[in-house]
Amino acid sequence: MHTFIWAVLPYVALTLLVAGTIWRYRYDKFGWTTRSSQVYESKLLNIASPAFHYGILFVLVGHVMGLFIPESWTNAVGLKEHGYHLLSLFGGTAAGVLAVAGIALLLYRRRTNTPVFRATTRNDKLMYAVLLAAIVMGMWAKLTNSSVSEGYNYRESIAPWARSLFTLRPDVDAMTGVPLTFQLHAVIGMTLIALVPFTRLIHMFSAPVQYLFRPYVVYRSRTPDTVATRKERRGWERVD
Amino acid sequence: MRVLAQIAMVMNLDKCIGCHTCSVTCKQTWTNRSGMEYVWFNNVETRPGQGYPRRYEDQDKWRGGWELNRRGALKLKSGGRFHALATIFSNPVLPEIKDYYEPWTYEYRNLTDAPLGEDYPVAEPRSLLTGKPMKIEWSSNWDDNLGGGAPGVDADPMVERARDQARDQARGTADRLSREIRATFEETFMFYLPRICEHCLNPACVAACPSGAMYKRAEDGIVLVDQDGCRGWRKCVTGCPYKKVYFNHRTGKAEKCTLCYPRLEVGLPTVCSETCVGRLRYLGVVLYDADKVTAAASTPSEQDLYEAQLGVFLDPSDPDVRRAAERDGVPHDWIEAARRSPVHALISTYRVALPLHPEYRTLPMVWYVPPLSPVVEALAGTGHDGEDAGNLFGAIDTLRIPLEYLAELFTAGDVGPVRAALERLAAMRSYMRSVNLGDPPDCSAVEAVGMTGPGVEDMYRLLAIAKYDERYVIPTAALADARRLEESAVPDGCSLDAAGGPGMGGPGMGGPGPFGDDSGTHNGLPLVTIENFHASRGRQTADTPEPGEEGR
């Protein structure tokens, strides 16, 4: 079981993420959108959505820092464990609180605004459950295992395991003895990663950074084989 | 000079009776789907009025179009590129559906299913957003024919601006002027403004799209949304100052007027033009210099933008322009169509058509002949001869307020071009009346507006009696592409010289095939079927399917 969770599940999640994204790009470009509900309700969204998104972006930066920058590197630049702990405790908590407040407001809006709630699919509900669980569990794990003076140093256990996944030699033993709350957070996190291509979360991969570099007005030409015709898409073949 | 062709439209507002046939047929063709209930690619507004969505012309609020920054360069009024990305999680100035109107249906089932009782069963309105009973309070043409009266007129952003300008000119008498303006509007002045996407030369929606999914077609200038590329960031809705890009709330993608490109490509006019009972729409090709677009849109004074845009258009009868157009790949029949273009004639030759809101700096390509009828009617109402040139010229100037209002719509407040256009129309009226009554035509009025007798008669013919194929001069994409399509069947290089073919080559191989010119098998070549205008129209309007189409 231990091996399954820490050596098989991560690869299943990553495979689903990559293959699912490729599949979605090939067969569901039309469904690849933010599915915004702003035209129904704008006031709450104008506060809640930026709060959540900026919060979760900082959380992401924190995860990348914590998991993929080895402790020896931060030590080398003079950031000792205690300093790093304080940074992750306060910085991480601030970002986490922003994200939690944002998603709480977003969920409140989604439930109480009738048009928004009617536009919510079962897929969305599943995604919200897993996303909320991952964020709450992460905050819980961090806060219950920390005090200002010291906290659980995941950079000696979880981080090496996470890095070992990418060398294809998963260091399963590193995860032994990790507090249960962290373990739960990691499992929910892997579930979330696997869900990304199959939910609206896919919009994270279309962050339009290229907008900064392209000319304002885009011209395109018709190509001869598309004059007023379009190939029928898979799944939409003519039936009559 | 880089010559591009654009299909543009002119609408003659004198002829619009506000019947909404264009809106209805457009709706049935393009937006009769769920998620698009509130969307009208074509709508008809009564002016003065708030428009659709409400007060969309108030760009201090909606931030549409372009403005000049301190260095005099163009920048989107909604903010620069970094600002756009920083606010991508929630668009701060997106109109909600309720700014358009909340779509509804009726509980028709109640009419047949209601139990027997004292009361007559009614079909209650139900919101299509919430499914709950709702009170209908607004729609796309709620203030039709000035319905709602003065409050609606007062809420028109252009009325506010005309009033502000009048106030600036005569301080102290502002209250009297304000009352006068209102009275003038209510008593004498009303017209209809049909609106579609402007297919601008400098489209702000395209510039605002972070995904690069919106584009302007190089061949005909039609602005479209790539539905597979749109990611639903909603920046285009804000970017368009005319609010003619809409958010489909079911699919989460932007949609807009397509200028009925599938029809144009086979030589048919747009649905709104085809079905217009007043025959007030004109479609045709305009050639323009793409290199001048940015400079024209950055003209410092808003009131010079109309002239600047005229300077971007090219004269298709000029041999230099024709040569340049050939060089830049504009097909020959498109250049010919540009010569016969009614749109070019009304905009550049007769100068009676004006752009809608040039101050947005998007260089719009749906232009309007301003309405003279309200002036004529006001004149006739006072017992004068409404078609006498002397009377009309005087009235155009005396009815200052309508003139100033029209100027707010069409020339950023400069009454000069509006007055000139109306005077040309007035001169045409009085000249043609003389002709019809058999009187010797009085050429002085015509010459006073810079035209000649034959010129006026040509303009009269175009405005009054032009037939279908004079109003819609549309070169077909199929014909223009025919040569290219044939060439694509036998490409420049060897047809097998593509990646994966036996040649495995690419650019550079070229030349004849392995066993001489045009040798080898031609697997997978595109089939060339060239359908002409009449064949396609016959097929599209036939009551019975073609023999070969049955059983498909």
XYZ file of N, CA, C and O in Angstrom, chain A residues 5-124:
480
model
N 0.935 3.978 -3.008
C 0.615 5.403 -2.893
C 1.792 6.280 -3.312
O 1.637 7.272 -4.019
N 3.011 5.912 -2.900
C 4.136 6.826 -3.112
C 4.989 6.483 -4.325
O 5.862 7.254 -4.695
N 4.716 5.322 -4.973
C 5.525 4.990 -6.155
C 4.680 4.777 -7.402
O 5.181 4.881 -8.513
N 3.397 4.459 -7.231
C 2.562 4.216 -8.404
C 1.642 5.406 -8.659
O 1.590 5.953 -9.759
N 0.944 5.815 -7.606
C -0.027 6.900 -7.739
C 0.560 8.166 -8.379
O -0.068 8.748 -9.271
N 1.749 8.591 -7.970
C 2.290 9.818 -8.585
C 2.418 9.687 -10.094
O 2.107 10.628 -10.837
N 2.869 8.504 -10.557
C 3.047 8.339 -12.005
C 1.708 8.252 -12.717
O 1.569 8.741 -13.837
N 0.730 7.627 -12.062
C -0.601 7.594 -12.650
C -1.120 9.026 -12.825
O -1.615 9.406 -13.890
N -0.937 9.831 -11.771
C -1.423 11.215 -11.825
C -0.716 12.003 -12.922
O -1.351 12.696 -13.726
N 0.604 11.856 -12.989
C 1.359 12.614 -13.999
C 0.992 12.161 -15.408
O 0.860 12.971 -16.316
N 0.837 10.838 -15.585
C 0.465 10.324 -16.903
C -0.892 10.871 -17.320
O -1.082 11.309 -18.459
N -1.839 10.833 -16.368
C -3.166 11.367 -16.687
C -3.078 12.845 -17.029
O -3.740 13.321 -17.952
N -2.238 13.565 -16.308
C -2.094 15.001 -16.568
C -1.587 15.247 -17.990
O -2.187 15.987 -18.768
N -0.514 14.568 -18.350
C 0.096 14.819 -19.659
C -0.772 14.265 -20.777
O -1.157 14.988 -21.717
N -1.146 12.968 -20.662
C -1.933 12.357 -21.731
C -3.291 13.026 -21.834
O -3.786 13.288 -22.933
N -3.887 13.335 -20.685
C -5.199 13.971 -20.695
C -5.159 15.336 -21.351
O -6.058 15.701 -22.106
N -4.089 16.074 -21.072
C -3.988 17.401 -21.673
C -3.827 17.304 -23.182
O -4.460 18.042 -23.938
N -2.992 16.354 -23.634
C -2.820 16.170 -25.079
C -4.149 15.743 -25.707
O -4.581 16.279 -26.732
N -4.807 14.810 -25.063
C -6.104 14.352 -25.578
C -7.091 15.503 -25.679
O -7.753 15.688 -26.691
N -7.136 16.292 -24.611
C -8.104 17.388 -24.598
C -7.765 18.404 -25.682
O -8.645 18.945 -26.358
N -6.472 18.677 -25.873
C -6.077 19.652 -26.879
C -6.472 19.176 -28.273
O -6.884 19.945 -29.128
N -6.358 17.859 -28.474
C -6.659 17.348 -29.816
C -8.152 17.237 -30.067
O -8.613 17.456 -31.176
N -8.900 16.852 -29.043
C -10.298 16.525 -29.312
C -11.303 17.475 -28.689
O -12.482 17.377 -28.945
N -10.877 18.386 -27.859
C -11.859 19.271 -27.237
C -11.334 20.687 -27.121
O -11.413 21.309 -26.070
N -10.804 21.210 -28.227
C -10.350 22.601 -28.168
C -11.521 23.527 -27.914
O -11.381 24.557 -27.271
N -12.667 23.147 -28.456
C -13.825 24.029 -28.287
C -14.244 24.113 -26.820
O -14.732 25.136 -26.367
N -14.043 23.036 -26.065
C -14.436 23.053 -24.659
C -13.367 23.619 -23.739
O -13.547 23.658 -22.529
N -12.257 24.028 -24.318
C -11.104 24.502 -23.537
C -11.282 25.975 -23.242
O -10.896 26.819 -24.043
N -11.888 26.297 -22.156
C -12.168 27.692 -21.821
C -12.275 27.845 -20.311
O -12.345 26.873 -19.577
N -12.277 29.097 -19.863
C -12.429 29.363 -18.439
C -13.862 29.130 -17.970
O -14.108 29.067 -16.790
N -14.801 29.028 -18.927
C -16.232 28.940 -18.599
C -16.609 30.009 -17.570
O -17.222 29.726 -16.540
N -16.274 31.207 -17.840
C -16.510 32.307 -16.893
C -17.999 32.497 -16.628
O -18.822 32.353 -17.519
N -18.325 32.833 -15.396
C -19.717 33.152 -15.054
C -19.852 34.631 -14.743
O -20.809 35.043 -14.106
N -18.882 35.422 -15.210
C -18.904 36.838 -14.825
C -20.090 37.587 -15.411
O -20.532 38.575 -14.825
N -20.596 37.144 -16.559
C -21.728 37.880 -17.128
C -22.976 37.734 -16.262
O -23.911 38.502 -16.397
N -23.010 36.720 -15.397
C -24.161 36.594 -14.496
C -24.010 37.504 -13.280
O -24.964 38.082 -12.802
N -22.785 37.542 -12.755
C -22.557 38.258 -11.501
C -21.139 38.786 -11.523
O -20.201 38.029 -11.749
N -20.972 40.076 -11.263
C -19.660 40.674 -11.434
C -19.069 41.206 -10.132
O -17.869 41.143 -9.928
N -19.923 41.692 -9.236
C -19.421 42.400 -8.058
C -18.575 41.502 -7.160
O -17.425 41.822 -6.847
N -19.169 40.376 -6.732
C -18.426 39.465 -5.852
C -17.214 38.896 -6.573
O -16.131 38.779 -6.003
N -17.422 38.547 -7.850
C -16.329 37.923 -8.595
C -15.123 38.850 -8.696
O -13.984 38.388 -8.639
N -15.387 40.154 -8.812
C -14.284 41.101 -8.942
C -13.379 41.102 -7.717
O -12.214 41.485 -7.810
N -13.912 40.698 -6.562
C -13.076 40.598 -5.357
C -12.553 39.176 -5.198
O -11.364 38.942 -4.999
N -13.470 38.214 -5.309
C -13.143 36.840 -4.943
C -12.171 36.192 -5.921
O -11.214 35.520 -5.514
N -12.403 36.420 -7.216
C -11.599 35.695 -8.199
C -10.128 36.124 -8.187
O -9.241 35.271 -8.137
N -9.829 37.433 -8.199
C -8.410 37.800 -8.094
C -7.796 37.318 -6.784
O -6.650 36.856 -6.775
N -8.550 37.399 -5.666
C -8.010 36.939 -4.377
C -7.612 35.472 -4.476
O -6.482 35.087 -4.137
N -8.536 34.657 -4.983
C -8.231 33.229 -5.077
C -7.062 32.960 -6.018
O -6.128 32.234 -5.684
N -7.124 33.570 -7.213
C -6.115 33.233 -8.221
C -4.723 33.703 -7.811
O -3.750 32.966 -7.962
N -4.628 34.951 -7.286
C -3.300 35.396 -6.837
C -2.840 34.554 -5.662
O -1.664 34.165 -5.577
N -3.771 34.230 -4.750
C -3.420 33.380 -3.612
C -2.863 32.045 -4.070
O -1.781 31.614 -3.656
N -3.577 31.414 -5.010
C -3.166 30.064 -5.429
C -1.865 30.121 -6.222
O -1.069 29.180 -6.183
N -1.623 31.251 -6.923
C -0.348 31.372 -7.648
C 0.820 31.451 -6.666
O 1.858 30.809 -6.866
N 0.634 32.231 -5.585
C 1.693 32.299 -4.571
C 1.877 30.936 -3.916
O 3.000 30.511 -3.625
N 0.770 30.238 -3.668
C 0.858 28.898 -3.090
C 1.673 27.989 -4.015
O 2.524 27.218 -3.567
N 1.414 28.123 -5.314
C 2.156 27.297 -6.287
C 3.650 27.603 -6.212
O 4.484 26.686 -6.171
N 3.981 28.892 -6.164
C 5.388 29.275 -6.056
C 5.995 28.660 -4.796
O 7.102 28.114 -4.812
N 5.235 28.709 -3.701
C 5.706 28.138 -2.449
C 5.974 26.652 -2.573
O 6.999 26.140 -2.098
N 5.075 25.944 -3.250
C 5.265 24.502 -3.421
C 6.502 24.203 -4.255
O 7.257 23.290 -3.949
N 6.676 24.970 -5.327
C 7.854 24.742 -6.173
C 9.125 24.976 -5.373
O 10.073 24.182 -5.407
N 9.100 26.061 -4.578
C 10.261 26.372 -3.739
C 10.520 25.261 -2.734
O 11.646 24.764 -2.585
N 9.465 24.859 -2.049
C 9.628 23.892 -0.965
C 10.007 22.515 -1.454
O 10.812 21.809 -0.830
N 9.453 22.108 -2.597
C 9.654 20.729 -3.042
C 10.862 20.586 -3.955
O 11.533 19.561 -3.949
N 11.150 21.590 -4.745
C 12.144 21.383 -5.791
C 13.425 22.180 -5.606
O 14.338 22.075 -6.410
N 13.522 22.990 -4.543
C 14.799 23.635 -4.231
C 15.363 22.937 -3.008
O 14.803 23.060 -1.919
N 16.424 22.157 -3.174
C 16.952 21.376 -2.051
C 17.382 22.279 -0.901
O 17.784 23.428 -1.108
N 17.308 21.701 0.317
C 17.646 22.469 1.510
C 19.085 22.983 1.442
O 19.384 24.095 1.854
N 19.967 22.147 0.839
C 21.372 22.552 0.778
C 21.549 23.842 -0.019
O 22.407 24.656 0.279
N 20.701 24.041 -1.039
C 20.827 25.253 -1.851
C 20.455 26.499 -1.041
O 21.152 27.508 -1.093
N 19.330 26.420 -0.337
C 18.939 27.601 0.436
C 19.946 27.850 1.557
O 20.248 28.994 1.874
N 20.479 26.758 2.142
C 21.523 26.939 3.158
C 22.725 27.654 2.555
O 23.336 28.510 3.180
N 23.055 27.269 1.323
C 24.241 27.835 0.680
C 24.109 29.343 0.489
O 25.099 30.069 0.545
N 22.876 29.826 0.235
C 22.730 31.276 0.076
C 22.453 31.955 1.408
O 22.107 33.131 1.451
N 22.571 31.207 2.503
C 22.503 31.822 3.819
C 21.135 31.794 4.459
O 20.929 32.377 5.514
N 20.163 31.126 3.794
C 18.835 31.035 4.394
C 18.766 29.735 5.189
O 18.658 28.644 4.636
N 18.906 29.838 6.540
C 18.943 28.640 7.376
C 17.537 28.089 7.572
O 16.542 28.737 7.242
N 17.476 26.878 8.147
C 16.194 26.207 8.304
C 15.178 27.069 9.056
O 14.024 27.166 8.646
N 15.620 27.727 10.133
C 14.639 28.490 10.900
C 14.096 29.663 10.082
O 12.885 29.906 10.059
N 14.996 30.335 9.385
C 14.551 31.444 8.536
C 13.589 30.945 7.469
O 12.537 31.545 7.222
N 13.965 29.843 6.847
C 13.089 29.289 5.811
C 11.738 28.918 6.403
O 10.690 29.156 5.788
N 11.768 28.350 7.592
C 10.519 27.949 8.245
C 9.607 29.150 8.454
O 8.408 29.076 8.174
N 10.200 30.243 8.926
C 9.383 31.435 9.159
C 8.790 31.949 7.850
O 7.615 32.304 7.767
N 9.655 31.939 6.803
C 9.186 32.388 5.485
C 8.004 31.535 5.028
O 6.965 32.040 4.601
N 8.183 30.210 5.142
C 7.127 29.331 4.633
C 5.897 29.424 5.524
O 4.769 29.354 5.039
N 6.120 29.606 6.851
C 4.970 29.673 7.745
C 4.139 30.930 7.474
O 2.942 30.850 7.213
N 4.815 32.084 7.476
C 4.047 33.326 7.335
C 3.674 33.597 5.880
O 2.520 33.887 5.574
N 4.658 33.453 4.987
C 4.355 33.681 3.567
C 3.317 32.693 3.078
O 2.320 33.056 2.448
N 3.559 31.424 3.387
C 2.648 30.377 2.935
C 1.265 30.559 3.513
O 0.257 30.417 2.814
N 1.208 30.903 4.806
C -0.103 31.068 5.428
C -0.835 32.260 4.824
O -2.038 32.183 4.568
N -0.102 33.343 4.576
C -0.748 34.515 3.974
C -1.347 34.145 2.623
O -2.520 34.418 2.344
N -0.540 33.479 1.779
C -1.044 33.075 0.464
C -2.213 32.121 0.620
O -3.234 32.236 -0.072
N -2.060 31.173 1.575
C -3.124 30.189 1.787
C -4.412 30.854 2.235
O -5.493 30.523 1.740
N -4.296 31.807 3.161
C -5.504 32.485 3.649
C -6.185 33.236 2.504
O -7.406 33.198 2.344
N -5.365 33.892 1.658
C -5.916 34.608 0.505
C -6.694 33.641 -0.396
O -7.825 33.907 -0.811
N -6.059 32.490 -0.658
C -6.700 31.506 -1.527
C -7.961 30.948 -0.883
O -8.993 30.800 -1.547
N -7.888 30.639 0.411
C -9.060 30.059 1.083
C -10.192 31.075 1.134
O -11.353 30.748 0.829
N -9.850 32.327 1.481
C -10.893 33.350 1.519
C -11.515 33.506 0.136
O -12.741 33.592 -0.013
N -10.658 33.517 -0.886
C -11.155 33.668 -2.249
C -12.083 32.536 -2.646
O -13.191 32.763 -3.134
N -11.643 31.303 -2.388
C -12.463 30.174 -2.843
C -13.739 30.086 -2.018
O -14.799 29.709 -2.526
N -13.665 30.487 -0.733
C -14.875 30.474 0.087
C -15.904 31.445 -0.481
O -17.084 31.110 -0.637
N -15.431 32.634 -0.842
C -16.331 33.633 -1.410
C -16.875 33.157 -2.770
O -18.051 33.331 -3.088
N -15.995 32.526 -3.547
C -16.419 32.021 -4.856
C -17.486 30.938 -4.688
O -18.467 30.902 -5.429
N -17.280 30.053 -3.703
C -18.260 28.983 -3.496
C -19.578 29.556 -2.988
O -20.656 29.118 -3.410
N -19.484 30.546 -2.093
C -20.702 31.202 -1.605
C -21.468 31.800 -2.783
O -22.673 31.619 -2.928
N -20.726 32.495 -3.663
C -21.345 33.113 -4.824
C -21.983 32.061 -5.722
O -23.103 32.203 -6.188
N -21.259 30.976 -5.915
C -21.738 29.931 -6.813
C -23.018 29.294 -6.273
O -23.913 28.920 -7.028
N -23.099 29.181 -4.937
C -24.268 28.517 -4.373
C -25.468 29.462 -4.300
O -26.606 29.045 -4.506
N -25.219 30.741 -3.998
C -26.359 31.614 -3.725
C -26.862 32.331 -4.975
O -28.012 32.744 -5.020
N -26.034 32.509 -5.983
C -26.484 33.196 -7.199
C -27.107 32.157 -8.134
O -26.417 31.266 -8.631
N -28.412 32.283 -8.371
C -29.114 31.230 -9.107
C -28.543 30.955 -10.497
O -28.292 29.798 -10.820
N -28.332 31.978 -11.331
C -27.788 31.659 -12.660
C -26.434 30.966 -12.575
O -26.170 30.039 -13.333
N -25.604 31.395 -11.635
C -24.283 30.773 -11.523
C -24.435 29.319 -11.075
O -23.781 28.416 -11.606
N -25.328 29.087 -10.127
C -25.503 27.721 -9.630
C -26.069 26.823 -10.723
O -25.679 25.667 -10.863
N -26.978 27.377 -11.521
C -27.550 26.564 -12.604
C -26.515 26.236 -13.674
O -26.664 25.269 -14.416
N -25.505 27.059 -13.784
C -24.466 26.798 -14.788
C -23.368 25.890 -14.236
O -22.354 25.681 -14.890
N -23.556 25.365 -13.019
C -22.542 24.505 -12.414
C -22.812 23.049 -12.763
O -23.900 22.541 -12.509
N -21.833 22.393 -13.326
C -22.020 20.995 -13.716
C -21.543 20.065 -12.594
O -20.902 20.501 -11.647
N -21.841 18.767 -12.727
C -21.379 17.802 -11.739
C -19.854 17.748 -11.737
O -19.217 17.619 -10.702
N -19.306 17.865 -12.924
C -17.852 17.917 -13.071
C -17.264 19.056 -12.230
O -16.286 18.874 -11.503
N -17.920 20.231 -12.294
C -17.450 21.375 -11.506
C -17.506 21.065 -10.017
O -16.601 21.410 -9.259
